[in-house]
Coordinates of C-alpha atoms in Angstrom, one line a residue:
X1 CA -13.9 50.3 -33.8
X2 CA -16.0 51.4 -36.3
X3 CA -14.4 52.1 -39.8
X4 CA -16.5 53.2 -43.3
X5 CA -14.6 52.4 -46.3
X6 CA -15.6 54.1 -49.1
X7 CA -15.5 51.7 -52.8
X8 CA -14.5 48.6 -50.7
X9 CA -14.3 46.8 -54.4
X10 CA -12.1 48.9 -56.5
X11 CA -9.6 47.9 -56.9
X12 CA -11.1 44.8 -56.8
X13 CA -8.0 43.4 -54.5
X14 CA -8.7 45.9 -51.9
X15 CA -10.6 43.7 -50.3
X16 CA -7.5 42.3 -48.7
X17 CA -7.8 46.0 -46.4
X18 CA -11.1 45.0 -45.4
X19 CA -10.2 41.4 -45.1
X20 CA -7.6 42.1 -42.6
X21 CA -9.1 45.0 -40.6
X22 CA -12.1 42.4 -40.5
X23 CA -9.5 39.9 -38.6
X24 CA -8.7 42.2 -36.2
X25 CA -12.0 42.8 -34.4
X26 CA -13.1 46.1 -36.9
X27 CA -16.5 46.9 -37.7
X28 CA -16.3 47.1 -41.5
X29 CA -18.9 49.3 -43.3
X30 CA -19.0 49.3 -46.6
X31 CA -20.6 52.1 -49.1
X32 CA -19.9 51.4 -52.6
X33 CA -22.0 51.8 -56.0
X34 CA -22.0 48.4 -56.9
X35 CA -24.7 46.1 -56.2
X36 CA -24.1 44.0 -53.2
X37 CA -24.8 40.7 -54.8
X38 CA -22.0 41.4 -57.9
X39 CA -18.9 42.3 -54.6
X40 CA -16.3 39.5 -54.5
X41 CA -17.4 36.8 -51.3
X42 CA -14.2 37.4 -49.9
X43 CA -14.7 41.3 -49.5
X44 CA -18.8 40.3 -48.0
X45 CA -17.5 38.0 -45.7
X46 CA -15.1 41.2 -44.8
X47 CA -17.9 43.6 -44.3
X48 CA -20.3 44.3 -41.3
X49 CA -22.9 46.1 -43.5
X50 CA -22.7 47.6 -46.7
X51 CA -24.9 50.7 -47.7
X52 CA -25.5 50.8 -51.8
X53 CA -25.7 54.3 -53.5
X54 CA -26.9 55.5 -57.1
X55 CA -23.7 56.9 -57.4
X56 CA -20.2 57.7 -55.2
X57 CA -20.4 61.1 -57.3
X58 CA -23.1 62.7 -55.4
X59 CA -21.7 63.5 -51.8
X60 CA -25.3 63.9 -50.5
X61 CA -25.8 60.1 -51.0
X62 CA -22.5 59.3 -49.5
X63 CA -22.9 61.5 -46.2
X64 CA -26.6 60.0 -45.6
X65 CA -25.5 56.5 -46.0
X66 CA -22.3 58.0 -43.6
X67 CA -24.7 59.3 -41.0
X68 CA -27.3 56.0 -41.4
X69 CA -23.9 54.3 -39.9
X70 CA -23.2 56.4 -37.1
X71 CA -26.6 56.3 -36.0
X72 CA -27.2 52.1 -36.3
X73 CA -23.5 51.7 -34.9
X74 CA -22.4 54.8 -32.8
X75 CA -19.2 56.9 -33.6
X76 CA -17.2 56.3 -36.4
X77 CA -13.5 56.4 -36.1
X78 CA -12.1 56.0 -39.4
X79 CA -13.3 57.0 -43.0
X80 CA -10.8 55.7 -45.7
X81 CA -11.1 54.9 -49.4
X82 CA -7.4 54.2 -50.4
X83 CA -8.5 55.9 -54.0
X84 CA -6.7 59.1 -55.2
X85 CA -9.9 60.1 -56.6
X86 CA -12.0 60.1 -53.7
X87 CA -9.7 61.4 -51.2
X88 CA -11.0 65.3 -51.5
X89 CA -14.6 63.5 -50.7
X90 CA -12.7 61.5 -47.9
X91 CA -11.6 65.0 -46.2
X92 CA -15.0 66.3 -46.6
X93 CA -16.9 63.4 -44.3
X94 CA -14.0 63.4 -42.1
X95 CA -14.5 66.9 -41.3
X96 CA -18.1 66.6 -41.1
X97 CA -18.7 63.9 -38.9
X98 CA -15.3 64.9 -36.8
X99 CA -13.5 61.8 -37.7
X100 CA -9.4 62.9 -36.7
X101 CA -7.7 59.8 -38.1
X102 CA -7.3 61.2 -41.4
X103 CA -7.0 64.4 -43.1
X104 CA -9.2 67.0 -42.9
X105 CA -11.1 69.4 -45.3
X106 CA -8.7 72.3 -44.9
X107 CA -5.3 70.3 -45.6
X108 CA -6.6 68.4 -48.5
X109 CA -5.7 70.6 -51.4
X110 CA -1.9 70.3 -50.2
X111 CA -2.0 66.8 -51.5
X112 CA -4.0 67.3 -54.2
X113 CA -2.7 70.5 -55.5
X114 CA 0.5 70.0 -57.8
X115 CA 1.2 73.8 -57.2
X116 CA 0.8 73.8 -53.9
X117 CA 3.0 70.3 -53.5
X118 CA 5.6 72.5 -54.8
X119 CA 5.1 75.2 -51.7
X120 CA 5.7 71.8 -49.2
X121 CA 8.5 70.9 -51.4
X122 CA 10.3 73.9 -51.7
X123 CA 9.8 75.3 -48.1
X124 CA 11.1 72.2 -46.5
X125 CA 14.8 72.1 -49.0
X126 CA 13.1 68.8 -50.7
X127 CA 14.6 69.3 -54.9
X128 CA 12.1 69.4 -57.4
X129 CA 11.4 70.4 -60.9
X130 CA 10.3 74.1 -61.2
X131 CA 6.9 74.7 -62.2
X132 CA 4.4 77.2 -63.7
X133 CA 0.9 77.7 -63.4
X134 CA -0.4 77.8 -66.6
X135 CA -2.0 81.4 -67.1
X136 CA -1.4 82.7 -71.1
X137 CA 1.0 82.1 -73.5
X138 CA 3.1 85.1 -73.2
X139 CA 3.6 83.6 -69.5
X140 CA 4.3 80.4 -71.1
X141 CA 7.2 81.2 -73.3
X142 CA 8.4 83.0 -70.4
X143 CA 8.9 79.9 -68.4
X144 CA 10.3 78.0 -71.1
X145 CA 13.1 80.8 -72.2
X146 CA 13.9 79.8 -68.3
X147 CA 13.8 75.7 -68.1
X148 CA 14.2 75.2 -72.2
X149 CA 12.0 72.7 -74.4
X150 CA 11.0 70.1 -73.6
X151 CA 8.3 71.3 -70.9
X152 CA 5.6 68.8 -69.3
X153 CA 1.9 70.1 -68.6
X154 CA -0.5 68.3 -66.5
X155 CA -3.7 69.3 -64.6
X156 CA -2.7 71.0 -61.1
X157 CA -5.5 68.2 -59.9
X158 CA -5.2 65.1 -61.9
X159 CA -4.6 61.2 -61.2
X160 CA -2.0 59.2 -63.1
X161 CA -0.6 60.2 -66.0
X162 CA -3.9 61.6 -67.5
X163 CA -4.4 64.4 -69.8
X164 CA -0.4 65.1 -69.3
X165 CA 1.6 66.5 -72.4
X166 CA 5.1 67.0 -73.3
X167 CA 5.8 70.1 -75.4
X168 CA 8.9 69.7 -77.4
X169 CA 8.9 73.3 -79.6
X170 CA 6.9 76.4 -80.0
X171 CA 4.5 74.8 -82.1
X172 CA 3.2 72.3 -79.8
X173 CA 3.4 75.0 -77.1
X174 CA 1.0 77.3 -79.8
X175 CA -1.2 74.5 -80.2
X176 CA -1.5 73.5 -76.5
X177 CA -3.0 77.3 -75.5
X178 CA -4.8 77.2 -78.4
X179 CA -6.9 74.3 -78.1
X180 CA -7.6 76.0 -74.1
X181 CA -8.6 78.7 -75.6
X182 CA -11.3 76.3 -78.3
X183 CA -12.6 74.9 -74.4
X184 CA -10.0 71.7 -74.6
X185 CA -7.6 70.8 -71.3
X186 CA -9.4 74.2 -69.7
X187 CA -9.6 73.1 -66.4
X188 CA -6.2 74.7 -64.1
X189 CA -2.5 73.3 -65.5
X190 CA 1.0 73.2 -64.2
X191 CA 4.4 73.8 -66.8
X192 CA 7.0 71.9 -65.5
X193 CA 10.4 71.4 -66.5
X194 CA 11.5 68.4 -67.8
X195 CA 13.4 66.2 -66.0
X196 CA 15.2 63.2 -68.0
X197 CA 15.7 60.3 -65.3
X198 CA 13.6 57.0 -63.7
X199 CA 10.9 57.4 -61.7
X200 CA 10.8 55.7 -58.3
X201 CA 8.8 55.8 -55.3
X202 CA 9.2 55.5 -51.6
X203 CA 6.2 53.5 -50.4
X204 CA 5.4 53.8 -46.6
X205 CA 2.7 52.9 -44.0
X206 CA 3.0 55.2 -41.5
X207 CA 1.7 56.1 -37.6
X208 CA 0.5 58.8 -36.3
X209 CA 3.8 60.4 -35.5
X210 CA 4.4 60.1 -39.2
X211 CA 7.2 57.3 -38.9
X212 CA 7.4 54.4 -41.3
X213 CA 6.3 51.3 -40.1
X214 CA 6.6 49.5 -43.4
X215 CA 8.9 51.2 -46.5
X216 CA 9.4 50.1 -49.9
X217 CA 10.7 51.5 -52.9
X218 CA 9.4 50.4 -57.1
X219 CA 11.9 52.0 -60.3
X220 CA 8.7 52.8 -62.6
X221 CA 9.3 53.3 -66.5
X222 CA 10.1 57.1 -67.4
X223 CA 6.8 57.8 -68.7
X224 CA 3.4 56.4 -68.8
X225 CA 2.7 58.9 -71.3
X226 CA 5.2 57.4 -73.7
X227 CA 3.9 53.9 -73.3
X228 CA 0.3 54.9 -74.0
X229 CA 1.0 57.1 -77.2
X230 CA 4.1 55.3 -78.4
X231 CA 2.4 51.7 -77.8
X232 CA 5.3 50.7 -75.7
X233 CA 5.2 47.6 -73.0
X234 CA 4.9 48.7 -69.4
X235 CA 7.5 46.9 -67.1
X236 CA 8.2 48.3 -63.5
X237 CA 9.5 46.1 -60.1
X238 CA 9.9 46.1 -56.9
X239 CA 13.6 46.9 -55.6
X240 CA 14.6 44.4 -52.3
X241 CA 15.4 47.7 -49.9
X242 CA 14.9 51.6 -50.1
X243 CA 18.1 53.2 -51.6
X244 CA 19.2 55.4 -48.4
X245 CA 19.0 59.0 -50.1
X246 CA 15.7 57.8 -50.8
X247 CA 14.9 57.1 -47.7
X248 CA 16.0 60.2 -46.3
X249 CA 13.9 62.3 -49.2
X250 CA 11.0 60.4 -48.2
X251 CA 11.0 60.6 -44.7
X252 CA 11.5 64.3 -44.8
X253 CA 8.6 64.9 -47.3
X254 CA 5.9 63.0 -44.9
X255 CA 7.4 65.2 -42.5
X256 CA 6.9 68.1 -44.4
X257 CA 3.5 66.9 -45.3
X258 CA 2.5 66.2 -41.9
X259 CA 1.1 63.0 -43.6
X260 CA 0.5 60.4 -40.4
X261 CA -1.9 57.0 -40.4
X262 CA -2.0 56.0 -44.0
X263 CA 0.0 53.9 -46.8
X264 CA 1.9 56.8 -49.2
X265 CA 3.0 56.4 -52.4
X266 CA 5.7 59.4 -53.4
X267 CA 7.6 59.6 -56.7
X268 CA 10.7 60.9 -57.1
X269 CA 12.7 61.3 -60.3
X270 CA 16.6 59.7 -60.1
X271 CA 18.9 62.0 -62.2
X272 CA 20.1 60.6 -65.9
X273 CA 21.5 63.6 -66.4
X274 CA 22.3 67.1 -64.3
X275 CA 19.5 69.4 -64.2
X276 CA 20.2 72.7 -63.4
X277 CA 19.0 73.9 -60.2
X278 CA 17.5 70.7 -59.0
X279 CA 20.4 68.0 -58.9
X280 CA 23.0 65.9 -60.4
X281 CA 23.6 62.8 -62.0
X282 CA 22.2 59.8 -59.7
X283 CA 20.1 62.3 -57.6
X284 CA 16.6 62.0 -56.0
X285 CA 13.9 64.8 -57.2
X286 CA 10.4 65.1 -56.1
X287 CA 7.5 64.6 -58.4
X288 CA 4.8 64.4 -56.0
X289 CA 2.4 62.7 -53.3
X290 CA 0.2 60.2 -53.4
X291 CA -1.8 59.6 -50.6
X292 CA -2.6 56.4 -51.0
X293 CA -1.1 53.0 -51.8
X294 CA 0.6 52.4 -55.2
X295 CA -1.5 51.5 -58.3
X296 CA -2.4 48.1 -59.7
X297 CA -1.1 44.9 -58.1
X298 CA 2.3 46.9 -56.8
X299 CA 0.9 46.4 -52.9
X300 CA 0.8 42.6 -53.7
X301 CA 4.2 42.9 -55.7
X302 CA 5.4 44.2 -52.1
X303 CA 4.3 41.2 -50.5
X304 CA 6.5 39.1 -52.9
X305 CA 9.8 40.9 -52.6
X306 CA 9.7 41.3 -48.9
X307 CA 8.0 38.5 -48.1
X308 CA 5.8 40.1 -46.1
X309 CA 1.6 41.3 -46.1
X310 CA 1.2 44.9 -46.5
X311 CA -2.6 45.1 -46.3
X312 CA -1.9 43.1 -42.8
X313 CA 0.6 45.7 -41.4
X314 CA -1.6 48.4 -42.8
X315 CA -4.6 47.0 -40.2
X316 CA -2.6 46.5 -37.2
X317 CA -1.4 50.3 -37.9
X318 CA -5.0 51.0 -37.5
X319 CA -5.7 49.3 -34.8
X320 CA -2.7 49.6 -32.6
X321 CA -0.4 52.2 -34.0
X322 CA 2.1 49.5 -34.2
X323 CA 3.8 46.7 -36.8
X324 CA 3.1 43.8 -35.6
X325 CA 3.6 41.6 -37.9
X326 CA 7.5 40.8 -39.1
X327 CA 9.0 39.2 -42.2
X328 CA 8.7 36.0 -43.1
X329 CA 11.7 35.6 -45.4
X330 CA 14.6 37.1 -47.8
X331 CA 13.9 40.7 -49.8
X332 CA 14.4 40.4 -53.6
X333 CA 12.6 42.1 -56.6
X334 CA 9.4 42.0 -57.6
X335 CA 8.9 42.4 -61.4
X336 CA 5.7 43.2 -63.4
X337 CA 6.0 42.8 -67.9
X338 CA 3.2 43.3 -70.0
X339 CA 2.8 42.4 -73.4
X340 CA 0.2 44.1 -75.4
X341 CA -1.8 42.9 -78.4
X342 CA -0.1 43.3 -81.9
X343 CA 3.0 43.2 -81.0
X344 CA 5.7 40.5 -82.9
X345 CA 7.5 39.1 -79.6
X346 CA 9.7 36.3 -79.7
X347 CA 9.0 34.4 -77.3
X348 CA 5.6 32.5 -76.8
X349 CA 3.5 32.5 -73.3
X350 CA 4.5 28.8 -73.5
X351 CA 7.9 29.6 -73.8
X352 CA 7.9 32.0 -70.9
X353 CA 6.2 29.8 -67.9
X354 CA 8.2 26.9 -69.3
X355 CA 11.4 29.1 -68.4
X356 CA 9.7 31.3 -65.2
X357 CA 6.6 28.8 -64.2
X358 CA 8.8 28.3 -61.0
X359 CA 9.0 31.6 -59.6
X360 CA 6.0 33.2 -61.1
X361 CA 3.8 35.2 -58.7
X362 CA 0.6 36.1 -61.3
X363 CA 0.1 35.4 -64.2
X364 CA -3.3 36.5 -66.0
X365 CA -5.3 39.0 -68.7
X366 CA -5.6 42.5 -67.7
X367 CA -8.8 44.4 -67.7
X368 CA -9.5 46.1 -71.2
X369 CA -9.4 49.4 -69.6
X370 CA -6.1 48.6 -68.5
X371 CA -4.9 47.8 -71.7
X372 CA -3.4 50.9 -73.0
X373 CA -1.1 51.0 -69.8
X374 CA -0.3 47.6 -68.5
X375 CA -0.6 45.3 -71.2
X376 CA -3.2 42.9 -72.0
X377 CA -1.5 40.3 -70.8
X378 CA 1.2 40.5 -67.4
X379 CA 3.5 38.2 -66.1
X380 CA 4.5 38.9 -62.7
X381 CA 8.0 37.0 -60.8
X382 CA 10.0 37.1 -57.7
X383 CA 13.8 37.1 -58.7
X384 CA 17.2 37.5 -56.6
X385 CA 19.2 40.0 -58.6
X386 CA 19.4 42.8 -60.9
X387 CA 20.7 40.9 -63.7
X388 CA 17.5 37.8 -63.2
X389 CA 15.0 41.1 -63.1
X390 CA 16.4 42.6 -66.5
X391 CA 16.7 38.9 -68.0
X392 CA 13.5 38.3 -67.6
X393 CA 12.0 42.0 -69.0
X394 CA 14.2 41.2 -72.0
X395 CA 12.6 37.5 -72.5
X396 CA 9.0 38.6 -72.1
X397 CA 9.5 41.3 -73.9
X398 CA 11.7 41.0 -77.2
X399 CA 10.4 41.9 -80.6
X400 CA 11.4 41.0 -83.9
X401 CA 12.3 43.6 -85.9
X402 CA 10.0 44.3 -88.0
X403 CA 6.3 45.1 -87.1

């Protein structure tokens, strides 16, 4: 089996895929931007061969060093980069070269597409927020003398929580148009209404009948936006099993999706309050679809709490269609805190291993760039209960008072 995986380094700990497709007889062909000589040992050992380009920008590079390994090693049967940015350029050598394991050209702006997520959503009963493409401002107020302030605005094609807004009043709504109209956030943008609740996901690896052969679920802070502008600390874990009108939510949207062979990573919002037209109080309602594994460490969080190895199952669905491999001990959570610089906390890193040294999972300094979102610093445990997993957010993360 021949498989290309596009930026085999980034995240750097997706060399664990290629690791473990490696192990199980695959041909891994690596085409990445970075020199060869700067990739981690563990993902060359991983590789068969590994093509260098100027730049994963420029899809004429990409598709020659594509076609240099289909001629040197014969069809190629999967083409996979695990990245929400590259998945459009995924679908476009897929349906090039006629690789069928994936998705093709023509269903790719379905899961891309925030507006047209909404089509899926809505066509197949799944509750979700109601939405607007943003057109002018008349339109605008429009929508909001539906939903009410506040209203969120993203781009229709976007990854994370970048360039995403919450308008509370008119002004801000004045100001957002405006500032499209002076060439700022021009690109296409979705209004949505606001929904007040927790976001979690429903994580799968799924076959190609579109059945879970692995799910897990992860309670993710309201906003991301909120922790970057109001320089707040990120915590987010790793529940032990899938609440079970989640899991029904979930499996219906991959069915909905048609999504088959890959590791998902859907966000729901759970209710705080009743939202008119979408749900009540404790309910599930879609956000949107990620086709591709959850950001950060969260896979290797999954390992922890269900004592298990994701990239592992992940392989032998590639390879076989099947799960093979079966836990090797008790669920429980999975907890990520971050602390950030500046802040007056009131406990010390000393403090914190002597208390969690035990039972912690990782422990290190985050990438700069991650800084804004994750913390500079993260501190990651496997704990038993509900009660342990809030304990230890609270120790890591207490303030004094003032700042």
């Amino acid at each position: 089996m021949n498989f290309i995986f596009i930026s085999p380094n980034f995240p750097y700990t997706y060399w664990n895929f290629c690791d473990r497709l490696h192990r199980n007889g695959v041909n891994v062909l690596g085409i990445g931007d970075e020199p060869y000589e700067q990739l981690d040992p563990r993902l060359k050992k991983s590789l068969t061969e590994y093509y260098k380009v100027a730049t994963l920008e420029d899809y004429n590079q990409v598709f020659r060093a594509t076609a240099f390994f289909s001629y040197k090693y014969g069809k190629i049967d999967w083409i996979e980069s695990m990245n929400e940015y590259w998945l459009q350029q995924d679908a476009r050598l897929r349906t090039d070269f006629n690789v069928t394991t994936g998705v093709q050209n023509g269903q790719i702006d379905f899961i891309k597409e925030k507006s047209l997520m909404k089509v899926v959503y809505n066509l197949a009963g799944i509750p979700t927020a109601r939405q607007h493409k943003v057109t002018t401002l008349e339109e605008g107020r429009r929508f909001v003398s539906e939903v009410g302030y506040p209203v969120i605005v993203k781009p229709d094609i976007g990854v994370g929580a970048n360039n995403t807004w919450k308008l509370k009043n008119d002004s801000e709504l004045v100001e957002f148009y405006h500032n499209r109209e002076m060439g700022v956030h021009s690109e296409p943008y979705v209004m949505e209404q606001f929904i007040e609740g927790n976001i979690v996901s429903y994580d799968a690896i799924l076959d190609s009948n579109c059945d879970p052969l692995f799910e897990s679920s992860t309670k993710w802070p309201p906003s991301i936006v909120d922790i970057v502008v109001e320089d707040k600390n990120l915590a987010y874990y790793v529940l032990p099993d899938v609440p079970e009108p989640l899991r029904v939510l979930g499996r219906r949207t991959v069915k909905a999706f048609g999504v088959r062979n890959r590791f998902v990573h859907l966000e729901f919002f759970r209710l705080a309050r009743p939202c008119p037209g979408v749900g009540n109080y404790g309910d599930y309602a879609a956000l949107e679809v990620n086709m591709r594994p959850a950001g950060g460490y969260t896979p290797d969080m999954m390992n922890f709490a269900h004592a298990t190895d994701v990239y592992q199952i992940w392989a032998d669905m590639v390879t076989t269609n099947k799960r093979i491999l079966q836990p090797h001990g008790t669920d429980g959570f999975c907890v990520y805190a971050g602390r950030k610089d500046g802040h007056p906390y009131v406990h010390t890193h000393e403090e914190i291993m002597a208390k969690y040294g035990s039972c912690m999972k990782m422990q290190e300094e985050m990438p700069e760039l991650n800084w804004p979102q994750m913390g500079r610093f993260m501190y990651t445990v496997r704990l038993e209960s509900q009660e342990q997993t809030d304990e230890f957010i609270r120790f890591v993360q207490d303030e004094r008072t003032s700042r």
